[in-house]
Short mmCIF file of C-alpha atoms in Angstrom, two decimals:
data_model
loop_
_atom_site.label_atom_id
_atom_site.label_comp_id
_atom_site.label_asym_id
_atom_site.label_seq_id
_atom_site.Cartn_x
_atom_site.Cartn_y
_atom_site.Cartn_z
CA MET A 654 148.79 -109.32 88.57
CA SER A 655 148.56 -106.58 85.99
CA GLY A 656 147.27 -109.08 83.43
CA THR A 657 144.18 -109.80 85.53
CA VAL A 658 143.17 -106.20 86.15
CA SER A 659 140.18 -105.05 84.07
CA THR A 660 140.68 -101.63 82.54
CA PRO A 661 137.75 -99.28 81.83
CA THR A 662 138.26 -99.93 78.11
CA LYS A 663 137.94 -103.69 78.60
CA GLU A 664 134.85 -103.26 80.77
CA ARG A 665 133.20 -101.12 78.11
CA SER A 666 134.11 -103.70 75.46
CA ARG A 667 132.50 -106.52 77.46
CA ALA A 668 129.43 -104.42 78.11
CA ARG A 669 128.97 -103.85 74.38
CA LYS A 670 128.99 -107.61 73.82
CA LEU A 671 126.20 -108.33 76.30
CA ARG A 672 122.87 -109.25 74.73
CA PRO A 673 120.08 -106.77 75.33
CA SER A 674 117.59 -107.72 78.03
CA PHE A 675 114.52 -109.63 76.85
CA PRO A 676 111.28 -107.64 77.27
CA ILE A 677 108.12 -109.51 78.25
CA GLY A 678 105.08 -108.02 79.89
CA THR A 679 106.24 -105.21 82.14
CA VAL A 680 109.68 -106.70 82.91
CA LYS A 681 113.01 -107.16 81.19
CA VAL A 682 115.08 -110.31 81.68
CA ARG A 683 118.83 -109.79 81.66
CA SER A 684 121.08 -111.99 79.56
CA GLY A 685 122.47 -115.01 81.37
CA SER A 686 119.51 -115.21 83.73
CA ARG A 687 116.12 -116.85 84.16
CA ARG A 688 112.90 -115.36 85.41
CA GLU A 689 109.36 -116.50 86.09
CA VAL A 690 106.87 -114.01 84.70
CA SER A 691 103.11 -113.88 85.29
CA LEU A 692 101.13 -112.21 82.50
CA PRO A 693 97.67 -111.12 83.69
CA ILE A 694 94.71 -112.78 81.94
CA SER A 695 91.61 -112.12 84.01
CA ARG A 696 90.21 -112.30 87.51
CA LEU A 697 88.12 -114.92 89.26
CA VAL A 698 84.79 -114.00 90.80
CA THR A 699 86.66 -113.79 94.12
CA GLY A 700 88.85 -111.05 92.71
CA ALA A 701 91.96 -113.24 92.56
CA GLU A 702 94.09 -112.65 89.47
CA VAL A 703 94.55 -115.37 86.86
CA SER A 704 97.88 -115.15 85.03
CA LEU A 705 99.71 -116.91 82.23
CA PRO A 706 102.94 -118.40 83.65
CA VAL A 707 106.03 -117.93 81.46
CA HIS A 708 109.54 -119.14 82.29
CA VAL A 709 112.17 -117.06 80.49
CA LEU A 710 115.74 -118.30 80.01
CA HIS A 711 117.70 -115.56 78.29
CA GLY A 712 121.16 -116.77 77.28
CA ARG A 713 124.30 -114.70 77.24
CA GLU A 714 125.08 -115.52 73.62
CA ASP A 715 123.01 -114.88 70.53
CA GLY A 716 120.81 -117.63 69.16
CA PRO A 717 117.21 -118.43 68.22
CA THR A 718 114.20 -117.74 70.38
CA VAL A 719 112.20 -120.91 70.99
CA TRP A 720 108.92 -121.31 72.83
CA LEU A 721 107.58 -124.42 74.54
CA SER A 722 103.87 -124.56 75.32
CA ALA A 723 101.71 -127.14 77.08
CA ALA A 724 98.16 -127.65 78.33
CA ILE A 725 96.49 -125.52 75.68
CA HIS A 726 93.77 -128.07 76.45
CA GLY A 727 93.20 -128.23 80.19
CA ASP A 728 93.32 -132.04 80.40
CA GLU A 729 96.69 -132.46 78.66
CA VAL A 730 99.15 -132.73 81.53
CA VAL A 731 102.00 -134.69 79.90
CA GLY A 732 103.38 -131.49 78.41
CA ILE A 733 103.42 -129.74 81.77
CA GLU A 734 105.88 -132.34 83.06
CA VAL A 735 107.91 -132.22 79.84
CA VAL A 736 108.38 -128.47 80.28
CA ARG A 737 109.35 -128.89 83.95
CA ARG A 738 112.03 -131.46 83.17
CA VAL A 739 113.45 -129.54 80.22
CA MET A 740 113.71 -126.31 82.16
CA ALA A 741 115.41 -128.14 85.03
CA VAL A 742 118.41 -129.05 82.85
CA LEU A 743 118.86 -125.78 80.96
CA ASP A 744 121.28 -123.14 82.22
CA PRO A 745 120.79 -119.53 81.06
CA LYS A 746 124.52 -118.94 81.51
CA THR A 747 125.40 -121.51 78.85
CA ILE A 748 122.49 -121.63 76.40
CA ARG A 749 122.61 -119.59 73.22
CA GLY A 750 119.45 -117.70 72.44
CA THR A 751 116.26 -117.56 74.50
CA VAL A 752 113.73 -120.13 75.68
CA LEU A 753 110.17 -119.09 76.56
CA ALA A 754 108.31 -121.90 78.31
CA VAL A 755 104.58 -121.77 79.06
CA PRO A 756 103.77 -124.93 81.05
CA ILE A 757 100.04 -124.14 81.28
CA VAL A 758 98.39 -122.11 78.54
CA ASN A 759 94.78 -122.95 79.44
CA VAL A 760 95.11 -121.96 83.08
CA LEU A 761 91.36 -121.86 83.75
CA GLY A 762 90.82 -125.26 82.13
CA VAL A 763 93.50 -126.88 84.28
CA MET A 764 92.09 -125.24 87.41
CA SER A 765 88.56 -126.49 86.71
CA GLY A 766 89.61 -129.92 85.43
CA ASP A 767 88.22 -129.23 81.98
CA ARG A 768 89.64 -129.55 78.48
CA TYR A 769 88.03 -126.29 77.39
CA LEU A 770 87.57 -122.82 78.80
CA PRO A 771 84.59 -121.89 81.03
CA ASP A 772 82.67 -120.63 77.99
CA ARG A 773 83.29 -124.04 76.31
CA ARG A 774 85.53 -122.55 73.65
CA ASP A 775 88.48 -124.56 72.36
CA LEU A 776 91.53 -122.36 72.92
CA ASN A 777 93.32 -124.11 70.05
CA ARG A 778 90.68 -122.83 67.64
CA SER A 779 90.88 -119.22 68.87
CA PHE A 780 94.20 -117.94 67.48
CA PRO A 781 95.45 -115.33 66.76
CA GLY A 782 92.82 -113.92 69.09
CA SER A 783 91.89 -110.38 69.97
CA ALA A 784 92.67 -108.04 72.85
CA ARG A 785 88.94 -107.23 73.10
CA GLY A 786 87.48 -110.59 72.14
CA SER A 787 86.24 -113.59 74.10
CA LEU A 788 88.23 -115.01 77.00
CA ALA A 789 89.77 -117.56 74.62
CA GLY A 790 90.57 -114.81 72.15
CA ARG A 791 92.25 -112.70 74.81
CA ILE A 792 94.45 -115.58 75.99
CA ALA A 793 95.37 -116.37 72.39
CA HIS A 794 96.20 -112.71 71.75
CA LEU A 795 98.39 -112.60 74.85
CA MET A 796 100.27 -115.71 73.73
CA MET A 797 100.76 -114.30 70.24
CA LYS A 798 102.00 -110.93 71.48
CA GLU A 799 104.32 -111.97 74.29
CA VAL A 800 105.48 -115.50 73.44
CA ILE A 801 104.92 -116.49 69.82
CA GLY A 802 105.60 -113.11 68.22
CA PRO A 803 109.26 -112.88 69.32
CA SER A 804 109.97 -116.58 68.60
CA ASP A 805 111.56 -118.33 65.63
CA VAL A 806 110.56 -121.90 66.52
CA GLY A 807 107.83 -123.38 68.70
CA ILE A 808 107.12 -126.81 70.16
CA ASP A 809 103.50 -127.23 71.23
CA LEU A 810 102.92 -130.23 73.52
CA HIS A 811 99.69 -132.27 73.45
CA THR A 812 98.19 -135.65 74.41
CA GLY A 813 95.24 -137.66 73.18
CA ALA A 814 91.82 -136.32 74.10
CA ASP A 815 89.66 -137.80 76.86
CA ARG A 816 89.84 -141.64 76.96
CA ARG A 817 92.18 -141.80 73.97
CA THR A 818 95.93 -142.23 73.92
CA ASN A 819 98.49 -141.37 71.26
CA LEU A 820 101.81 -142.83 70.20
CA PRO A 821 104.57 -140.21 70.57
CA GLN A 822 104.52 -138.38 67.25
CA ILE A 823 105.38 -135.05 65.68
CA ARG A 824 102.72 -133.35 63.57
CA CYS A 825 103.98 -130.62 61.26
CA ASP A 826 104.41 -129.46 57.68
CA LEU A 827 106.75 -132.10 56.28
CA GLU A 828 106.84 -130.33 52.93
CA ASP A 829 108.83 -127.47 54.49
CA PRO A 830 112.49 -128.61 54.56
CA GLN A 831 113.45 -126.64 57.68
CA THR A 832 110.42 -127.85 59.63
CA ARG A 833 111.11 -131.40 58.53
CA ALA A 834 114.71 -131.14 59.73
CA LEU A 835 113.43 -130.14 63.18
CA ALA A 836 110.98 -133.05 63.19
CA GLU A 837 113.72 -135.49 62.23
CA ALA A 838 115.90 -134.15 65.05
CA PHE A 839 113.07 -134.58 67.57
CA GLY A 840 113.18 -138.30 66.80
CA ALA A 841 109.62 -139.37 67.72
CA PRO A 842 108.53 -142.79 66.42
CA VAL A 843 106.34 -141.11 63.77
CA MET A 844 106.48 -137.84 61.82
CA TYR A 845 102.98 -136.98 60.64
CA HIS A 846 102.14 -134.49 57.88
CA ALA A 847 99.23 -132.53 59.33
CA LYS A 848 97.46 -129.77 57.46
CA LEU A 849 97.06 -126.44 59.21
CA ARG A 850 93.71 -125.72 60.84
CA ASP A 851 92.25 -122.23 60.94
CA GLY A 852 92.29 -120.87 64.47
CA SER A 853 95.01 -123.21 65.72
CA LEU A 854 98.14 -121.99 67.45
CA ARG A 855 100.22 -123.71 64.77
CA TYR A 856 98.38 -121.91 61.96
CA ALA A 857 98.67 -118.48 63.57
CA ALA A 858 102.35 -118.98 64.42
CA ARG A 859 103.14 -120.12 60.90
CA GLU A 860 101.44 -116.98 59.54
CA ARG A 861 103.87 -114.98 61.70
CA GLY A 862 106.84 -116.83 60.20
CA ALA A 863 107.62 -119.28 63.02
CA ARG A 864 108.21 -122.97 62.41
CA VAL A 865 106.18 -125.20 64.68
CA LEU A 866 106.30 -128.80 65.83
CA LEU A 867 103.20 -130.21 67.50
CA TYR A 868 104.05 -133.12 69.79
CA GLU A 869 101.38 -135.71 70.62
CA GLY A 870 101.94 -138.43 73.17
CA GLY A 871 100.08 -140.21 75.94
CA GLU A 872 96.60 -139.85 77.40
CA ALA A 873 94.65 -137.00 78.96
CA TRP A 874 95.03 -136.63 82.75
CA ARG A 875 97.86 -139.19 82.83
CA PHE A 876 101.58 -138.81 83.50
CA ASP A 877 102.53 -141.48 80.96
CA GLU A 878 106.26 -141.82 81.58
CA TRP A 879 107.00 -143.14 78.10
CA ALA A 880 105.33 -140.09 76.56
CA ILE A 881 107.05 -137.69 78.95
CA GLU A 882 110.47 -139.20 78.31
CA ALA A 883 110.03 -139.05 74.53
CA GLY A 884 108.95 -135.42 74.79
CA VAL A 885 111.87 -134.31 76.99
CA VAL A 886 114.50 -136.02 74.85
CA GLY A 887 112.91 -134.72 71.66
CA VAL A 888 112.84 -131.09 72.83
CA LEU A 889 116.49 -131.24 73.87
CA ARG A 890 117.46 -132.71 70.50
CA VAL A 891 115.76 -129.81 68.72
CA LEU A 892 117.57 -127.27 70.92
CA ALA A 893 120.85 -129.03 70.14
CA LEU A 894 120.14 -128.93 66.38
CA LEU A 895 119.47 -125.20 66.65
CA GLY A 896 122.84 -124.74 68.35
CA MET A 897 121.30 -123.53 71.61
CA ILE A 898 122.83 -126.24 73.82
CA ASP A 899 125.91 -128.44 73.64
CA THR A 900 125.39 -132.18 73.93
CA ASP A 901 128.51 -132.49 76.08
CA GLU A 902 126.95 -130.16 78.67
CA VAL A 903 123.36 -131.43 78.52
CA ASP A 904 122.89 -135.19 78.28
CA VAL A 905 120.97 -135.60 75.01
CA GLU A 906 120.28 -139.11 73.79
CA PRO A 907 120.97 -139.34 70.03
CA VAL A 908 118.25 -140.40 67.62
CA GLY A 909 118.22 -144.16 67.19
CA THR A 910 115.81 -145.47 64.60
CA PRO A 911 114.70 -142.67 62.26
CA SER A 912 111.07 -141.60 62.53
CA GLU A 913 108.49 -143.31 60.34
CA VAL A 914 106.90 -140.87 57.89
CA CYS A 915 103.11 -140.71 57.69
CA TRP A 916 101.30 -138.72 55.00
CA ARG A 917 97.77 -140.07 55.47
CA SER A 918 95.76 -141.66 58.24
CA GLY A 919 92.27 -142.69 59.27
CA TRP A 920 90.23 -143.95 62.21
CA VAL A 921 88.66 -147.39 62.35
CA ARG A 922 85.20 -146.91 63.87
CA ALA A 923 82.83 -149.13 65.80
CA ARG A 924 80.19 -150.75 63.58
CA ARG A 925 78.02 -151.63 66.59
CA THR A 926 77.39 -150.36 70.12
CA GLY A 927 78.92 -152.55 72.78
CA ILE A 928 81.94 -153.38 74.93
CA VAL A 929 85.21 -153.40 73.02
CA HIS A 930 88.21 -155.62 73.77
CA MET A 931 91.27 -154.22 71.99
CA ASP A 932 94.03 -156.55 70.82
CA VAL A 933 96.30 -153.94 69.27
CA ALA A 934 98.98 -151.74 70.86
CA LEU A 935 100.35 -148.31 70.06
CA GLY A 936 103.16 -148.51 67.53
CA GLN A 937 102.06 -151.90 66.25
CA ARG A 938 102.21 -152.53 62.50
CA VAL A 939 98.93 -153.77 61.07
CA SER A 940 97.71 -154.95 57.67
CA GLU A 941 94.37 -154.30 56.00
CA GLY A 942 91.83 -156.84 57.26
CA GLU A 943 93.86 -157.72 60.35
CA LYS A 944 91.90 -158.20 63.59
CA LEU A 945 92.28 -155.27 65.99
CA GLY A 946 89.74 -156.28 68.61
CA GLU A 947 86.20 -157.50 69.23
CA LEU A 948 82.87 -155.99 70.24
CA PHE A 949 80.56 -157.79 72.71
CA ASN A 950 77.18 -157.06 74.23
CA SER A 951 76.50 -157.18 77.98
CA PHE A 952 75.58 -160.89 77.77
CA GLY A 953 78.99 -161.71 76.34
CA LYS A 954 77.81 -162.33 72.79
CA ARG A 955 80.28 -161.22 70.16
CA LEU A 956 78.72 -158.56 67.96
CA ALA A 957 81.56 -157.73 65.58
CA ILE A 958 85.26 -158.07 64.89
CA VAL A 959 87.20 -154.80 64.60
CA LYS A 960 89.45 -154.98 61.55
CA ALA A 961 92.10 -152.68 60.07
CA ASP A 962 90.90 -150.80 57.00
CA ARG A 963 94.42 -150.12 55.73
CA ASP A 964 98.09 -151.06 56.14
CA GLY A 965 100.03 -148.91 58.60
CA VAL A 966 101.02 -148.30 62.19
CA VAL A 967 98.74 -147.67 65.17
CA ILE A 968 99.29 -144.03 66.21
CA GLY A 969 96.25 -143.68 68.47
CA ARG A 970 93.57 -145.79 70.13
CA ALA A 971 90.53 -145.51 72.36
CA GLU A 972 90.89 -146.54 75.99
CA ALA A 973 87.20 -146.57 77.02
CA PRO A 974 85.66 -150.07 76.86
CA LEU A 975 82.08 -148.85 76.28
CA VAL A 976 81.56 -147.58 72.75
CA ASN A 977 78.70 -146.45 70.55
CA ARG A 978 78.27 -147.14 66.89
CA GLY A 979 80.51 -144.75 64.95
CA ASP A 980 82.97 -144.11 67.79
CA ALA A 981 86.64 -143.87 66.81
CA LEU A 982 88.57 -146.92 68.00
CA VAL A 983 91.97 -147.16 66.32
CA HIS A 984 93.92 -144.49 64.47
CA ILE A 985 96.12 -145.98 61.74
CA GLY A 986 98.82 -143.98 60.00
CA GLU A 987 99.87 -145.06 56.52
CA ILE A 988 103.65 -145.33 56.37
CA ASP A 989 105.83 -144.34 53.39
CA SER A 990 102.82 -143.46 51.25
CA THR A 991 103.60 -141.56 48.05
CA ASP A 992 100.20 -139.86 48.14
CA ARG A 993 100.84 -136.44 49.68
CA SER A 994 97.33 -135.08 49.22
CA GLY A 995 96.92 -134.71 52.99
CA LEU A 996 94.88 -136.42 55.66
CA ASP A 997 91.62 -138.26 55.24
CA GLU A 998 88.59 -136.07 55.94
CA ASP A 999 87.80 -137.84 59.21
CA ALA A 1000 91.38 -137.72 60.50
CA ARG A 1001 92.34 -134.09 60.12
CA ASP A 1002 91.74 -133.40 63.78
CA THR A 1003 92.35 -136.52 65.80
CA ASP A 1004 91.51 -134.69 69.03
CA THR A 1005 87.86 -134.93 67.91
CA PRO A 1006 87.80 -138.10 65.80
#
């Protein structure tokens, strides 16, 4: 019995080994616990408070701090479900480090069913923000201060914009070895070298020293299961690589086929206004000049054949059948290109192709 009795000296020794509580907002989260925190943003005209929801899992053992964020655009719901499923399998008593999960960054956009904020600002062009700036700037500032600032690594979850869908892919700085290692661990079908954009969350976080993966997959306002599944598995793989979880405790599917590497890309655009019939699928390999679809008028007359303008893989496509001349139809990523000069001018932001 004497061997099981804790002496004051042993108790003090264990207490010294406990991680400090994690401060966020006005609360502190004890090690080995989880807590749901609401960070005040603003108030509705009714007086009801609007808050940023943050799930904090603060492990007992030391490790990295990682944030997960979704719905920075109000119509991108795939990431919300990815965050829910990931958080459901993590245990703060066994993880090493801390996970900060923000399932809905653009709270007002999700509430109103809009991609943007009420003032029509794009939240992902408003970082690092300002405590006294616009509504978008204030939300960005809050994210930077409470979530991104304390973090070492971030995974920002996105989908294609309205009436467009994306192949599961990681966009990041592939020229940074540590970021590339995270992208390889995620194991999406494609790793895509995307230049940083001023005002984006990824740009602001990188300026603070964090390494960021931007996940794209699925369509706006859709729970595409294939995109959700790829996102959940990918996030868990990254946490395992960082040593935050053990694969024997959390079921993490290993990476099968390594990700394709894409250094350049471009959109094939409609040459005429009409009704498009697409013949190409996400993930399909195409060759320059290959038929991707056809454009017809309302009488059924074929107006044009949509053809690939380069060799590569389809990483995004339009879903709306009615198109105008110049509309983006198919996003093709060039695979294994040795030209690392960056993206084509019209493909640097595929959310607004």
